[in-house]
Short mmCIF file of C-alpha atoms in Angstrom, two decimals:
data_model
loop_
_atom_site.label_atom_id
_atom_site.label_comp_id
_atom_site.label_asym_id
_atom_site.label_seq_id
_atom_site.Cartn_x
_atom_site.Cartn_y
_atom_site.Cartn_z
CA MET V 1 139.32 42.50 225.44
CA ALA V 2 139.88 39.10 223.82
CA PHE V 3 136.14 38.52 223.89
CA THR V 4 135.49 41.87 222.15
CA ALA V 5 138.12 41.12 219.51
CA MET V 6 136.53 37.74 218.86
CA LEU V 7 133.05 39.33 218.53
CA LEU V 8 134.42 41.91 216.08
CA ALA V 9 136.09 39.16 214.03
CA ILE V 10 132.84 37.16 213.89
CA ALA V 11 130.86 40.30 212.99
CA ALA V 12 133.37 41.17 210.26
CA TYR V 13 132.88 37.69 208.84
CA LEU V 14 129.05 37.65 209.07
CA VAL V 15 128.21 41.21 207.87
CA PRO V 16 129.20 40.58 204.21
CA LEU V 17 127.11 37.41 204.23
CA LEU V 18 124.06 39.43 205.30
CA PHE V 19 124.47 41.73 202.29
CA VAL V 20 124.89 38.80 199.91
CA SER V 21 121.76 37.12 201.23
CA ALA V 22 119.89 40.43 200.87
CA MET V 23 120.82 40.82 197.18
CA PRO V 24 117.71 40.70 194.99
CA SER V 25 117.20 37.74 192.72
CA PHE V 26 115.80 38.35 189.24
CA GLU V 27 114.63 34.87 188.38
CA GLY V 28 112.43 34.76 185.31
CA VAL V 29 113.58 38.15 184.01
CA THR V 30 114.87 38.33 180.43
CA THR V 31 118.63 37.98 180.11
CA TRP V 32 120.93 38.42 177.13
CA SER V 33 120.97 34.66 176.79
CA SER V 34 117.33 34.93 175.74
CA ILE V 35 117.45 38.16 173.73
CA SER V 36 114.70 36.85 171.47
CA ASN V 37 112.28 37.96 174.19
CA LEU V 38 113.09 41.61 173.37
CA VAL V 39 111.80 41.26 169.79
CA PRO V 40 109.25 38.45 169.44
CA GLY V 41 110.45 35.79 167.04
CA MET V 42 114.05 36.98 166.83
CA SER V 43 116.48 34.10 166.43
CA HIS V 44 119.50 32.72 164.63
CA LEU V 45 118.51 31.09 161.33
CA GLU V 46 120.06 27.67 160.75
CA GLY V 47 120.64 26.18 157.31
CA LEU V 48 119.95 22.50 156.75
CA GLY V 49 121.21 20.86 153.59
CA PRO V 50 123.59 18.27 152.15
CA ALA V 51 126.64 19.96 153.71
CA SER V 52 124.93 20.11 157.11
CA THR V 53 126.11 17.89 159.96
CA GLN V 54 122.67 17.84 161.65
CA GLY V 55 122.31 14.80 163.91
CA GLU V 56 126.05 14.11 164.16
CA ALA V 57 127.87 14.25 167.50
CA ALA V 58 130.21 17.05 166.37
CA HIS V 59 127.41 19.06 164.72
CA ILE V 60 128.56 22.55 163.72
CA PRO V 61 125.56 24.27 162.16
CA PHE V 62 125.47 26.57 159.15
CA TYR V 63 123.79 29.90 159.89
CA MET V 64 122.38 32.59 157.66
CA SER V 65 124.92 35.39 158.00
CA ILE V 66 125.98 38.62 156.32
CA ALA V 67 129.20 38.72 154.29
CA ALA V 68 130.22 42.12 155.71
CA PRO V 69 131.66 43.51 158.94
CA ARG V 70 129.20 43.31 161.86
CA GLY V 71 126.32 45.78 161.55
CA LEU V 72 127.00 46.76 157.95
CA PRO V 73 124.92 45.95 154.86
CA GLY V 74 126.02 43.11 152.61
CA ASN V 75 125.20 39.86 150.83
CA LEU V 76 123.46 37.22 152.88
CA THR V 77 125.22 33.88 152.84
CA MET V 78 125.47 30.57 154.73
CA TYR V 79 128.49 29.58 156.75
CA ARG V 80 129.50 28.00 160.03
CA ASN V 81 129.31 31.09 162.19
CA LYS V 82 130.21 30.83 165.89
CA SER V 83 128.40 34.11 166.58
CA PRO V 84 125.49 34.16 164.11
CA PRO V 85 123.38 37.27 163.60
CA LEU V 86 119.75 37.55 164.66
CA PHE V 87 116.78 37.83 162.31
CA TYR V 88 113.03 38.22 162.64
CA ILE V 89 109.96 38.79 160.45
CA HIS V 90 107.76 41.83 161.04
CA GLN V 91 104.92 42.81 158.70
CA ASN V 92 106.10 40.30 156.05
CA GLN V 93 109.61 41.84 155.98
CA LEU V 94 112.68 39.88 157.10
CA TRP V 95 114.93 42.01 159.33
CA HIS V 96 118.49 41.61 160.65
CA TYR V 97 118.84 42.85 164.24
CA HIS V 98 122.37 44.02 165.03
CA ASN V 99 121.64 46.32 167.99
CA GLU V 100 119.06 48.93 169.06
CA SER V 101 120.31 51.45 166.50
CA THR V 102 121.11 49.07 163.62
CA ILE V 103 118.28 46.98 162.21
CA LEU V 104 118.65 46.17 158.51
CA PRO V 105 115.94 44.94 156.12
CA VAL V 106 116.73 41.83 154.08
CA ASN V 107 115.79 42.61 150.48
CA VAL V 108 115.49 40.32 147.49
CA HIS V 109 117.03 41.64 144.26
CA ASN V 110 116.74 40.47 140.68
CA SER V 111 120.20 39.26 139.71
CA THR V 112 119.53 38.19 136.14
CA GLN V 113 123.03 39.29 135.16
CA ALA V 114 124.20 36.15 137.03
CA ALA V 115 123.26 33.25 134.76
CA GLY V 116 120.88 30.89 136.52
CA LEU V 117 120.73 32.92 139.76
CA PRO V 118 117.58 35.02 139.52
CA LEU V 119 117.01 36.43 143.05
CA GLN V 120 119.67 37.38 145.60
CA MET V 121 119.20 38.21 149.31
CA ILE V 122 120.96 41.38 150.50
CA ALA V 123 120.84 43.19 153.87
CA GLU V 124 120.55 46.90 153.13
CA THR V 125 119.90 50.16 154.95
CA LYS V 126 116.37 50.65 153.53
CA PRO V 127 113.58 48.30 152.42
CA GLY V 128 113.65 47.74 148.67
CA GLY V 129 114.39 45.14 146.04
CA VAL V 130 111.75 43.23 144.11
CA PRO V 131 108.33 44.80 144.91
CA GLY V 132 105.54 42.69 146.39
CA GLY V 133 107.68 40.06 148.13
CA LYS V 134 106.70 38.63 151.51
CA TRP V 135 108.56 36.56 154.08
CA ARG V 136 106.74 33.99 156.20
CA TRP V 137 107.21 30.88 158.32
CA GLN V 138 105.82 27.48 157.50
CA GLY V 139 106.50 25.45 160.61
CA THR V 140 110.15 26.16 161.37
CA MET V 141 111.03 26.82 157.70
CA LEU V 142 111.54 30.25 156.11
CA PHE V 143 109.64 30.95 152.88
CA TYR V 144 109.71 33.85 150.42
CA GLU V 145 106.73 34.49 148.18
CA ASN V 146 105.82 37.02 145.56
CA GLY V 147 102.23 36.87 144.34
CA PRO V 148 101.18 33.26 143.72
CA GLN V 149 104.79 32.00 143.49
CA ASN V 150 107.14 31.04 146.33
CA ASN V 151 110.56 29.49 146.75
CA GLN V 152 109.22 26.27 148.35
CA GLY V 153 111.54 27.05 151.28
CA LEU V 154 114.66 26.34 149.20
CA PHE V 155 117.70 28.65 149.14
CA TYR V 156 121.07 28.28 147.38
CA SER V 157 124.47 29.33 148.67
CA CYS V 158 126.49 30.33 145.57
CA GLN V 159 129.18 32.68 144.31
CA ASP V 160 127.87 35.68 142.40
CA VAL V 161 129.38 37.00 139.15
CA ASN V 162 132.02 38.86 141.22
CA GLY V 163 133.09 35.72 143.08
CA LEU V 164 131.40 36.82 146.34
CA ASN V 165 129.32 34.33 148.30
CA GLY V 166 125.60 34.99 148.36
CA LEU V 167 122.25 33.45 149.14
CA PHE V 168 119.90 33.04 146.18
CA LEU V 169 116.37 31.77 145.58
CA PHE V 170 114.00 30.87 142.76
CA LEU V 171 110.24 31.48 142.57
CA GLN V 172 109.73 28.40 140.40
CA CYS V 173 111.08 24.86 140.43
CA SER V 174 114.57 24.80 138.96
CA PRO V 175 117.53 22.46 139.16
CA PRO V 176 120.28 23.64 141.53
CA PRO V 177 122.68 26.04 139.82
CA SER V 178 126.12 24.59 139.14
CA GLY V 179 128.47 24.96 142.11
CA CYS V 180 125.67 25.95 144.52
CA THR V 181 124.67 24.26 147.76
CA PRO V 182 120.93 23.99 148.49
CA PHE V 183 119.65 24.77 151.99
CA THR V 184 116.39 25.13 153.83
CA ILE V 185 116.51 27.84 156.49
CA HIS V 186 114.95 27.30 159.92
CA SER V 187 114.21 29.14 163.12
CA PHE V 188 114.15 26.78 166.05
CA SER V 189 113.08 29.55 168.44
CA SER V 190 110.12 28.56 170.60
CA ASN V 191 108.64 32.07 170.64
CA ARG V 192 108.79 32.88 166.92
CA MET V 193 105.87 34.93 165.62
CA THR V 194 104.18 33.93 162.38
CA SER V 195 103.52 37.41 161.02
#
């Protein structure tokens, strides 16, 4: 009787271990920590500029983000975002990936009503904005071009005429607008596509 009780106690201890050792292992399978494998080239876009702390021990990066509640259209801007959104380029269009049902195009709009701020980046529900524009990568750096002109990879974080933060660009060399912070925008993803 004591021997049977001891065998049952040992069996009760060992049986769960057998199930744990029989659990499948999914090594090498995509996880949410590497979501960029779901859409090739998808990554957070980091801004490097004079306000950046790149290379410092307490580096808190600036990320391209949307000045709107998660998943909604809005002005693109740069700020220190602990949960930055994901972006990718497909067929020369920059896209913001929120989830499977919400993917927003990033459009460039003429904002000539804002003195010195000609083109503004806005995430919207449909592709639009200035016709003929194309997004591309040059190394890790994001570029916007329209015809023979491009922004040389330079973006400006500024307030628009309504006092809202936005991300702006020029298609020709210009001095930085007053009160704006210049940035270059980079994807440091190792599997970023170039088209």
